[in-house]
Amino acid sequence: MSKLEFVSPEGYRIDGRRPEELRRIQCKLGVLSRADGSAYLEMGNTKVICAVYGPREVTERRKMQYDKAIINCEFSMSTFASSERRKRTKQDRRNVETALIVKQTFESTILLNLFPRSQIDIYIQILQSDGGDRAAAINASTLALIDAGVAMRDFVCACSAGCIDGSPLLDLNYVEGTANGAELPVALLPRTNGIVMLQMDSRLPIDMFERVLRLAMEGARAV
Amino acid sequence: MNVEILTPQPQPPKKKSRINVQHVMPGDIVTTEVGFMRGHGTFVEEDKLIASVSGIVERVDKLISVRPLRSRYTGEVGDVVVGRVTELGPKRWRVELNARQEGQLLLSAIHLPGGVQRRRTQSDELHMREFFTENDLISAEVQAVYSDGLIALHTRSLKYGKLENGHFMTVSPALIKRSKNHFIHLECGIHVILGTNGYVWITESVPHAVASSDVSGDQDISAKVYKVITAEVREKIARVANCVTALAHCNVSIHADTIMNTYSKSSVLKTKDMLKPEKIYTITQYNPKNEEE
């Protein structure tokens, strides 16, 4: 059985990209008329739609904070998002984890104390998944929040990078992501280069880690 | 069955902006000069003034602020707003206003029937539901805006109060600018209330509605008044509603002149045809020069 080569000898990946090349990004703001802010984002074949409601009155009184806004985030994948139809509930562990990551990312970026006693809702739906879900979700949320007019410190840009067979690659698609390498989504604020979110699945030796991290930051800045 | 296939319509020619506007995104540096006061939509980091929303920079003397392109309603004292009662609380009503938080209308801030000024007793508090109950539409004025963003309303004049027998619609708050008169009487016999929060109420003009206090003193404020509205009036209300929708769609600011202008231009069309993509731009062309001719 021939081993699938992720990087060909000429330096091309499976989809014809170079190792440090991002996928094509397209986005559109204001796609949902009823939401305060909304955005549709495509990173290659990964398609994400995000709706933001807020700041608005808190729905659960006991969660209300008198001095700042609370962020409520829900992340879900459509059943037709991956190559086989799979039904996932919102309470699925991976969905809850991703929602929590997005929430924490924006808790540090949105100027929450400008909106006391309010709630900001972020709803993310993946329409088609081809790797880099979390990065695309964060990018779409940033655009939707800006469309809604929510005050933020800066854009939050995210990109994932990984390391397969010893070579660092940027913006992994689904095939590369499920290979036995590590994936590292990184989100940062371009103006200050401060990292807002960093996650890692599976293990990575420490020297590779630095290279991959630097590559991911470059990619995120390019976004 | 009437099926229509939409083809891409030619957009109207974009007006050249006469003023040089500076458009910023979150994270952009607005200015590095010192001595400016920072207004809404900006924050300071390391002596630099940075925008926090996507919008247009507004400079008033020494105050710099960024006005976001889209945002919820932010209250200002003296605004006329239209809202919906969501909840009854202790001696207050909570009113939904398309703002960041729900507004509140205190029992002591409403106009009692009979026009008397008296202290509100416990009996008043127990009969709050007879004044306004859940899901009622009311028009009110903003009395105060507290530091945490809470908007306090009052209905101390006869022109404010419960709204009945009309048509409610929403537009973006940015399209309704603050003006002297938010209660518009159109010549066609339609009365329009433009809430600064983007909520609009359209109803039939009733000549004696603006009553003096002795007339309304006899009316029971809690009686639900269901009028029979004729088909002709309903058609006019629908036409005015379509005018407002068309103006909102084309991002034209909404006030008495623009509504009347659109109404007169649309008299050639049937009411149900007004919102078709090819017609919507022709009826909203507002050219101040035409008015002078």
JSON list of C-alpha atoms in Angstrom, two decimals, chain A residues 30 32-37 54-57 61 66 111 114-118 146-155 191-192, chain B residues 25-29 41-43 45 48 50-54 68 70-72 87 94 98-103 147-149 170:
[
{"chain": "A", "resi": 30, "resn": "GLY", "atom": "CA", "xyz": [-24.76, 41.16, 6.50]},
{"chain": "A", "resi": 32, "resn": "LEU", "atom": "CA", "xyz": [-28.86, 37.51, 7.77]},
{"chain": "A", "resi": 33, "resn": "SER", "atom": "CA", "xyz": [-31.29, 40.40, 7.89]},
{"chain": "A", "resi": 34, "resn": "ARG", "atom": "CA", "xyz": [-32.77, 39.66, 11.32]},
{"chain": "A", "resi": 35, "resn": "ALA", "atom": "CA", "xyz": [-29.50, 39.33, 13.19]},
{"chain": "A", "resi": 36, "resn": "ASP", "atom": "CA", "xyz": [-27.64, 42.39, 14.45]},
{"chain": "A", "resi": 37, "resn": "GLY", "atom": "CA", "xyz": [-24.54, 41.20, 12.66]},
{"chain": "A", "resi": 54, "resn": "GLY", "atom": "CA", "xyz": [-26.43, 41.89, 20.83]},
{"chain": "A", "resi": 55, "resn": "PRO", "atom": "CA", "xyz": [-25.74, 43.52, 23.02]},
{"chain": "A", "resi": 56, "resn": "ARG", "atom": "CA", "xyz": [-29.21, 42.81, 24.24]},
{"chain": "A", "resi": 57, "resn": "GLU", "atom": "CA", "xyz": [-31.04, 42.09, 27.44]},
{"chain": "A", "resi": 61, "resn": "ARG", "atom": "CA", "xyz": [-31.34, 36.92, 35.08]},
{"chain": "A", "resi": 66, "resn": "TYR", "atom": "CA", "xyz": [-23.74, 44.44, 36.63]},
{"chain": "A", "resi": 111, "resn": "LEU", "atom": "CA", "xyz": [-14.63, 45.73, 25.37]},
{"chain": "A", "resi": 114, "resn": "LEU", "atom": "CA", "xyz": [-18.97, 49.19, 27.76]},
{"chain": "A", "resi": 115, "resn": "PHE", "atom": "CA", "xyz": [-22.12, 47.08, 27.83]},
{"chain": "A", "resi": 116, "resn": "PRO", "atom": "CA", "xyz": [-23.10, 46.34, 31.41]},
{"chain": "A", "resi": 117, "resn": "ARG", "atom": "CA", "xyz": [-26.05, 44.08, 32.12]},
{"chain": "A", "resi": 118, "resn": "SER", "atom": "CA", "xyz": [-26.17, 42.88, 28.54]},
{"chain": "A", "resi": 146, "resn": "ILE", "atom": "CA", "xyz": [-17.79, 43.99, 13.45]},
{"chain": "A", "resi": 147, "resn": "ASP", "atom": "CA", "xyz": [-20.95, 43.97, 11.33]},
{"chain": "A", "resi": 148, "resn": "ALA", "atom": "CA", "xyz": [-23.03, 44.25, 14.50]},
{"chain": "A", "resi": 149, "resn": "GLY", "atom": "CA", "xyz": [-21.06, 47.26, 15.69]},
{"chain": "A", "resi": 150, "resn": "VAL", "atom": "CA", "xyz": [-19.73, 45.64, 18.87]},
{"chain": "A", "resi": 151, "resn": "ALA", "atom": "CA", "xyz": [-16.67, 47.47, 20.22]},
{"chain": "A", "resi": 152, "resn": "MET", "atom": "CA", "xyz": [-13.51, 45.35, 20.01]},
{"chain": "A", "resi": 153, "resn": "ARG", "atom": "CA", "xyz": [-9.83, 45.96, 20.49]},
{"chain": "A", "resi": 154, "resn": "ASP", "atom": "CA", "xyz": [-8.84, 44.63, 17.10]},
{"chain": "A", "resi": 155, "resn": "PHE", "atom": "CA", "xyz": [-9.65, 42.01, 14.52]},
{"chain": "A", "resi": 191, "resn": "ARG", "atom": "CA", "xyz": [-1.92, 45.02, 15.59]},
{"chain": "A", "resi": 192, "resn": "THR", "atom": "CA", "xyz": [-0.13, 43.88, 18.68]},
{"chain": "B", "resi": 25, "resn": "MET", "atom": "CA", "xyz": [-11.96, 49.45, 11.32]},
{"chain": "B", "resi": 26, "resn": "PRO", "atom": "CA", "xyz": [-11.40, 48.10, 14.81]},
{"chain": "B", "resi": 27, "resn": "GLY", "atom": "CA", "xyz": [-7.74, 48.32, 15.64]},
{"chain": "B", "resi": 28, "resn": "ASP", "atom": "CA", "xyz": [-7.00, 51.21, 13.30]},
{"chain": "B", "resi": 29, "resn": "ILE", "atom": "CA", "xyz": [-5.20, 54.14, 14.78]},
{"chain": "B", "resi": 41, "resn": "GLY", "atom": "CA", "xyz": [-16.16, 53.96, 19.62]},
{"chain": "B", "resi": 42, "resn": "THR", "atom": "CA", "xyz": [-12.56, 54.63, 20.58]},
{"chain": "B", "resi": 43, "resn": "PHE", "atom": "CA", "xyz": [-10.12, 53.63, 23.28]},
{"chain": "B", "resi": 45, "resn": "GLU", "atom": "CA", "xyz": [-3.63, 52.42, 24.26]},
{"chain": "B", "resi": 48, "resn": "LYS", "atom": "CA", "xyz": [-2.63, 56.24, 20.65]},
{"chain": "B", "resi": 50, "resn": "ILE", "atom": "CA", "xyz": [-7.62, 53.46, 18.43]},
{"chain": "B", "resi": 51, "resn": "ALA", "atom": "CA", "xyz": [-11.00, 52.75, 16.94]},
{"chain": "B", "resi": 52, "resn": "SER", "atom": "CA", "xyz": [-13.04, 49.94, 18.45]},
{"chain": "B", "resi": 53, "resn": "VAL", "atom": "CA", "xyz": [-15.85, 49.75, 15.91]},
{"chain": "B", "resi": 54, "resn": "SER", "atom": "CA", "xyz": [-16.07, 49.88, 12.15]},
{"chain": "B", "resi": 68, "resn": "PRO", "atom": "CA", "xyz": [-20.53, 52.66, 13.88]},
{"chain": "B", "resi": 70, "resn": "ARG", "atom": "CA", "xyz": [-24.67, 49.51, 12.26]},
{"chain": "B", "resi": 71, "resn": "SER", "atom": "CA", "xyz": [-25.60, 49.52, 15.87]},
{"chain": "B", "resi": 72, "resn": "ARG", "atom": "CA", "xyz": [-28.48, 49.16, 18.26]},
{"chain": "B", "resi": 87, "resn": "GLU", "atom": "CA", "xyz": [-42.84, 42.56, 31.64]},
{"chain": "B", "resi": 94, "resn": "ARG", "atom": "CA", "xyz": [-40.10, 46.90, 31.23]},
{"chain": "B", "resi": 98, "resn": "ASN", "atom": "CA", "xyz": [-34.31, 47.70, 20.22]},
{"chain": "B", "resi": 99, "resn": "ALA", "atom": "CA", "xyz": [-31.57, 49.02, 22.51]},
{"chain": "B", "resi": 100, "resn": "ARG", "atom": "CA", "xyz": [-28.81, 47.33, 24.44]},
{"chain": "B", "resi": 101, "resn": "GLN", "atom": "CA", "xyz": [-31.05, 46.80, 27.42]},
{"chain": "B", "resi": 102, "resn": "GLU", "atom": "CA", "xyz": [-34.74, 46.98, 28.01]},
{"chain": "B", "resi": 103, "resn": "GLY", "atom": "CA", "xyz": [-36.05, 50.40, 28.96]},
{"chain": "B", "resi": 147, "resn": "SER", "atom": "CA", "xyz": [-24.54, 55.42, 33.38]},
{"chain": "B", "resi": 148, "resn": "ASP", "atom": "CA", "xyz": [-24.99, 51.70, 32.96]},
{"chain": "B", "resi": 149, "resn": "GLY", "atom": "CA", "xyz": [-27.12, 52.23, 29.88]},
{"chain": "B", "resi": 170, "resn": "THR", "atom": "CA", "xyz": [-39.19, 48.35, 12.21]}
]
